[in-house]
Coordinates of C-alpha atoms and ligand atoms in Angstrom, one line a residue:
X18 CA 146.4 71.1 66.7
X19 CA 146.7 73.6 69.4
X20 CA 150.3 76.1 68.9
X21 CA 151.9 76.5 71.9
X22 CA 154.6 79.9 72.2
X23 CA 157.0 80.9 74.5
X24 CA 157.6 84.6 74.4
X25 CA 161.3 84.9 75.7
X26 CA 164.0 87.1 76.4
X27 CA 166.0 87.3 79.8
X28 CA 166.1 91.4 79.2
X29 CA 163.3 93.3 80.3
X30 CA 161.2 95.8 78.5
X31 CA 162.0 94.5 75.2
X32 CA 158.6 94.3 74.4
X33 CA 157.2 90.6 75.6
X34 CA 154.0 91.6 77.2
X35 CA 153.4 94.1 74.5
X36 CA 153.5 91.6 72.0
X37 CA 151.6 88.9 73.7
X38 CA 148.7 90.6 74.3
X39 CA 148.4 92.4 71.3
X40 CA 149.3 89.1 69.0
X41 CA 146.7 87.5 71.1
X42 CA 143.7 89.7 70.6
X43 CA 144.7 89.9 66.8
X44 CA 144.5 86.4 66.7
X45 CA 141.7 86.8 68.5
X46 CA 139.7 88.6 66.1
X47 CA 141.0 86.7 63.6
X48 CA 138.4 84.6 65.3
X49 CA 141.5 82.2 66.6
X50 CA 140.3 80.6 70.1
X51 CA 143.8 82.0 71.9
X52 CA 144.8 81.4 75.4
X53 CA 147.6 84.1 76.9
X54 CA 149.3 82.4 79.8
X55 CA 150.8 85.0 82.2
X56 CA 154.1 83.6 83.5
X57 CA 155.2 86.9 85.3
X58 CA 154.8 87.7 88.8
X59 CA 155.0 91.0 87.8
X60 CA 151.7 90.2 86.1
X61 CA 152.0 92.6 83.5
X62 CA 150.3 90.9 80.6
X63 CA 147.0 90.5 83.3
X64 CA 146.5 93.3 84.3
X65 CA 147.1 95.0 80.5
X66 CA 144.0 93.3 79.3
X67 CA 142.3 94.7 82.3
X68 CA 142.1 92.2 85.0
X69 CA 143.3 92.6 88.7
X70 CA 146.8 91.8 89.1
X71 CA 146.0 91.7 93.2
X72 CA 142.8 90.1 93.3
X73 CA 143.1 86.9 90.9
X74 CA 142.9 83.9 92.7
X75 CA 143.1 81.4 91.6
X76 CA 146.0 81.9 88.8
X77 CA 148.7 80.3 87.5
X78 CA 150.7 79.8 90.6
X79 CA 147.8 77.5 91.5
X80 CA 148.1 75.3 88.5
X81 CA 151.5 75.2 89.0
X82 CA 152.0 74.2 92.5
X83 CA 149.2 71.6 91.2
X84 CA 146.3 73.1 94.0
X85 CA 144.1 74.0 90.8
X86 CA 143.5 72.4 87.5
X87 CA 143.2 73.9 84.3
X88 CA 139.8 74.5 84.1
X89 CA 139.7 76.5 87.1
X90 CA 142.3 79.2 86.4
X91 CA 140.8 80.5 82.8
X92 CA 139.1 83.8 82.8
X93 CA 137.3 84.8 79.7
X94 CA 138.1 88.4 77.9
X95 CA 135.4 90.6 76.9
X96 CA 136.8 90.4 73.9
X97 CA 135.8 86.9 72.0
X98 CA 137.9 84.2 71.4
X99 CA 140.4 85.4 73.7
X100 CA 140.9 84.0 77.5
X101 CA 143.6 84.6 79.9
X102 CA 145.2 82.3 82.4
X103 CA 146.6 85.5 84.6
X104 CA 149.6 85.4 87.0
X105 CA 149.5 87.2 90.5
X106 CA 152.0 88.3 92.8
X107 CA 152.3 85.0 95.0
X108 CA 153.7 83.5 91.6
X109 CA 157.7 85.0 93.0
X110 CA 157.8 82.4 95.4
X111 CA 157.0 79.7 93.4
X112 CA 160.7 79.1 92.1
X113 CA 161.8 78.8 95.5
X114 CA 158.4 76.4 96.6
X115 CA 159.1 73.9 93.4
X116 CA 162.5 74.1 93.9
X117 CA 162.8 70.0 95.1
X118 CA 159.3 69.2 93.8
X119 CA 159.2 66.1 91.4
X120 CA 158.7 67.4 87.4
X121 CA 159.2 71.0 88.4
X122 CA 159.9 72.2 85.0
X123 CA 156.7 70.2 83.7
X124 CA 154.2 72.0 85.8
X125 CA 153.0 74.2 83.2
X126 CA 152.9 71.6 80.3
X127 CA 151.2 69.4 82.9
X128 CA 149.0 71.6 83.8
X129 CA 148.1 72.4 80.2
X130 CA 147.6 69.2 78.5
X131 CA 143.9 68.9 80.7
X132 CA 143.4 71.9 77.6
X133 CA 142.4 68.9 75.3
X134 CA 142.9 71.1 71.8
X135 CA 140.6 74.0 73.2
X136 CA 142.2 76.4 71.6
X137 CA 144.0 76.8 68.4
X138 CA 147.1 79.5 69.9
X139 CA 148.3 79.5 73.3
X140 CA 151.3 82.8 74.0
X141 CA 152.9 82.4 77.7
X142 CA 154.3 85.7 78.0
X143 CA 157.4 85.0 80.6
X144 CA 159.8 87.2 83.3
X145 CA 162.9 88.6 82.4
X146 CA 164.6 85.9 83.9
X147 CA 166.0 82.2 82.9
X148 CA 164.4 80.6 86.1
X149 CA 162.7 77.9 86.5
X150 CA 159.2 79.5 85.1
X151 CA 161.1 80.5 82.2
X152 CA 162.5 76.6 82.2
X153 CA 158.0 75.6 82.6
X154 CA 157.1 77.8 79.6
X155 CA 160.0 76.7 77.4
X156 CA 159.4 72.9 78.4
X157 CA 155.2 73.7 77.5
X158 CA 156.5 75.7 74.4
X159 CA 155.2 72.9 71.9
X160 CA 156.1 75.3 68.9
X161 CA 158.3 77.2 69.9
X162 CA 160.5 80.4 71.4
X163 CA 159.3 83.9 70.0
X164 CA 162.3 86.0 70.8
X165 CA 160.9 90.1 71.0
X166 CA 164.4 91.7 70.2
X167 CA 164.4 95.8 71.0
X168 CA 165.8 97.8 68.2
X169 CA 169.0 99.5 70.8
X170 CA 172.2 99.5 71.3
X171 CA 172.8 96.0 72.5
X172 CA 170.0 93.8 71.2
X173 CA 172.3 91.3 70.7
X174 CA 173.8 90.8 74.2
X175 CA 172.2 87.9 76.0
X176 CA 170.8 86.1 73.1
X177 CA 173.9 83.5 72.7
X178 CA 172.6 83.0 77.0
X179 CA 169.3 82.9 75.3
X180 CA 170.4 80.7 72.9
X181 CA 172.6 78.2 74.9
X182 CA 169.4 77.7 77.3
X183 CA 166.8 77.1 74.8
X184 CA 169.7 74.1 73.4
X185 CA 170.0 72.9 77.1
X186 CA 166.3 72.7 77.4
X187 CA 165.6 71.0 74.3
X188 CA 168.7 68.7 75.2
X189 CA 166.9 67.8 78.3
X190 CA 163.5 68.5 78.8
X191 CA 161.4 69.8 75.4
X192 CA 163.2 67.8 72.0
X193 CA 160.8 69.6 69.9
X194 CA 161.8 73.3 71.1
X195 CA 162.7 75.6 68.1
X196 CA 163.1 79.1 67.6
X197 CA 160.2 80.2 65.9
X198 CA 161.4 83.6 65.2
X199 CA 162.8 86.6 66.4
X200 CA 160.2 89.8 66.7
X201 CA 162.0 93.3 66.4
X202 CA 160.2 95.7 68.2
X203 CA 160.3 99.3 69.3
X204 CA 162.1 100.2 66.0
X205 CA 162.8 103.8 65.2
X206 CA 162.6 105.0 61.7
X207 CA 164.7 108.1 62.1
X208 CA 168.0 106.5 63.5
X209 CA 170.3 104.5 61.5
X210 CA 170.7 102.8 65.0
X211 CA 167.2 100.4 64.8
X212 CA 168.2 99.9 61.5
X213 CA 171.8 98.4 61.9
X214 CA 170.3 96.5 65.0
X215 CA 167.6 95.0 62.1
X216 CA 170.6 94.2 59.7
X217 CA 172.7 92.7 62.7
X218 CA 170.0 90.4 64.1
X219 CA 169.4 89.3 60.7
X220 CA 173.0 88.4 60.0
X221 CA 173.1 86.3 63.6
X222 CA 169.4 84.6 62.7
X223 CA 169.2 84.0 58.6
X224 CA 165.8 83.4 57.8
X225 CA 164.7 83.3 62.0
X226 CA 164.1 87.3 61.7
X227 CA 160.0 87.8 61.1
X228 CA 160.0 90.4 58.2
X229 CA 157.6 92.8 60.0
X230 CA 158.7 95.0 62.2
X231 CA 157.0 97.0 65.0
X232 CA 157.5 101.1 65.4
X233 CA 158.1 102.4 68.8
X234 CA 154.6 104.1 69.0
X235 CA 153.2 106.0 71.8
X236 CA 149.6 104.2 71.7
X237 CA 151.2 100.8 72.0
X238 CA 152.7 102.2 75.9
X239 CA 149.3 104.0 76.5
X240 CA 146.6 101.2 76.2
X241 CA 147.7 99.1 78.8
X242 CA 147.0 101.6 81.2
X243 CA 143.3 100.9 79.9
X244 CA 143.1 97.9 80.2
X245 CA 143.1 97.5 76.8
X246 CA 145.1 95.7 73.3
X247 CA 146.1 98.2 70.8
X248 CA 143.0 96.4 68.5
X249 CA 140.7 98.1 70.9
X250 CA 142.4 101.1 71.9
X251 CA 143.9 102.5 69.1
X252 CA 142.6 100.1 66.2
X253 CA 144.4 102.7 62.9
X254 CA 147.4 103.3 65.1
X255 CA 150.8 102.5 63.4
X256 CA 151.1 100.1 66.5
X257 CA 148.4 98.7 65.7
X258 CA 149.0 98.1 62.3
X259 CA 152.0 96.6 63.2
X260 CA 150.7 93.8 65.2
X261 CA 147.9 92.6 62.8
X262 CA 150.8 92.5 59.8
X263 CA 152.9 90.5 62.3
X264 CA 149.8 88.5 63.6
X265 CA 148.6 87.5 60.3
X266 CA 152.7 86.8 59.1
X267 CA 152.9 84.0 62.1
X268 CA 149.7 82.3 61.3
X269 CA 150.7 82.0 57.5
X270 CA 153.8 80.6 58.4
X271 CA 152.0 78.3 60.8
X272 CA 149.7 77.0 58.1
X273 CA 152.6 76.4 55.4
X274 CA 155.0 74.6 58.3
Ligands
LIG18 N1 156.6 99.3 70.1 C1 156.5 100.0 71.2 N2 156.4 101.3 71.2 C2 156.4 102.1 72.3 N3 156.4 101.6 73.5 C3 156.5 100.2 73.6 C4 156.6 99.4 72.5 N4 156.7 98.1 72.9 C5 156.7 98.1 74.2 N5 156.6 99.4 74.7 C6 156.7 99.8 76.1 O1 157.9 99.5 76.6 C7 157.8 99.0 77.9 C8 158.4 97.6 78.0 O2 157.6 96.8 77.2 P1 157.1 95.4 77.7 O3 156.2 94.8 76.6 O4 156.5 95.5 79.1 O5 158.5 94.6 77.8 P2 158.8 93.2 78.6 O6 157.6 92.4 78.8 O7 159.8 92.6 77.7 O8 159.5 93.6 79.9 C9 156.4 99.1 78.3 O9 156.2 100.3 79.0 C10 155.7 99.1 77.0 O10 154.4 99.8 77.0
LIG19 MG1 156.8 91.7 80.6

């Protein structure tokens, strides 16, 4: 059965994009057949595995506004097992274009069931928003929500929002939607800061808190400027090592649930 993820969180640069593309080439090369769904218009998560964030057409705005299928917006990675449904530009306009269309916040999960159990992981990184593509990926989020939380001052504000919109969506539109965890990233060993953020996050999510945690580390804000996952770029990098731990913690998780 396939395992479909939402990676959420209304804030930006908490670390979303960082940890879908690096969770999916680890689970990737963990020979895991994973799909990374690019629900930005920013289009960060395309273009940091190296494909053109201008130039992709078709892409998921396509499959959304239903002028592509499935089949026709996939574009395989270099790197096996791992293939990328990318996002593009045109995607802003596509809250505003859907906005009376009939099943708008099924589009994605629509558009994703032609799939057929091709892959074993699917990870649709989202915008720092709780629009309506949010609303698509957490209605296609089979799974799950994956919540990246940055270790600052603040974490915490905006997840009750967070929070109160997953309930609405799984009131009304995805029954099965849980919150599969909650990822801390960009943690820094030498303030007490990320580490009362940890303790705090923990106290508001008992047991929702995935035990590994990922340093801030340089490489992990260099590779995407290569085009590359911190696998390939920087393979004995703290970073790195960071993602596999985490990588390997959801799949055990996913095999005892
Ligand atoms: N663990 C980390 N260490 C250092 N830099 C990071 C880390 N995680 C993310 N970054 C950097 O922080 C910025 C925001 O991360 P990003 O993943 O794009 O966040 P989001 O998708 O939530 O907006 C990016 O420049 C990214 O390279
Ligand atoms: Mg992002």
């Amino acid at each position: 059965m396939t395992k479909i993820y939402a990676i959420v969180n209304q804030k930006g640069g908490v670390g979303k994009t960082t940890s879908v593309i690096n969770l999916g080439a680890f689970l990737a090369d963990g020979g895991r057949r994973t799909l990374i769904v690019d629900m930005d218009p920013q289009a960060n998560a395309t273009s940091s595995l190296g494909l053109d964030k201008h130039g992709l057409s078709p892409s998921v705005y396509d499959l959304l506004l239903e002028a592509a299928k499935v089949g026709e917006v996939l574009y395989e990675h270099e790197i096996p097992n791992l293939t990328m449904l990318p996002s593009n530009p045109a995607l802003s306009g596509a809250e505003v274009e859907l906005v009376n269309a009939i099943g708008r916040e099924y589009r994605l999960q629509n558009g994703l069931t032609e799939l057929n159990g091709r892959f074993d992981y699917v990870l649709i990184d989202c915008p720092p928003s709780l629009g309506l593509l949010t609303i698509n990926a957490l209605s296609a989020a089979r799974d799950g929500v994956i919540i990246p939380v940055q270790c600052e001052y603040l974490a915490l504000e905006g997840l009750a929002q967070l929070v109160h919109t997953i309930e609405l969506v799984r009131k009304y539109l995805n029954p099965q939607l849980a919150i599969r965890g909650l990822m801390m990233t960009m943690y820094d060993s030498r303030t007490n800061l990320s580490r009362e953020v940890v303790e705090e996050v923990r106290k508001h999510f008992p047991g929702k808190v995935f035990r590994t945690i990922v340093p801030r580390n340089i490489r992990l804000s260099e590779a995407p400027s290569y085009g590359q996952p911190i696998s390939i770029y920087a393979p004995n990098s703290p970073g790195a090592l960071a993602y596999r731990v985490l990588t390997a913690e959801l799949v055990k998780g996913d095999r005892q649930s």
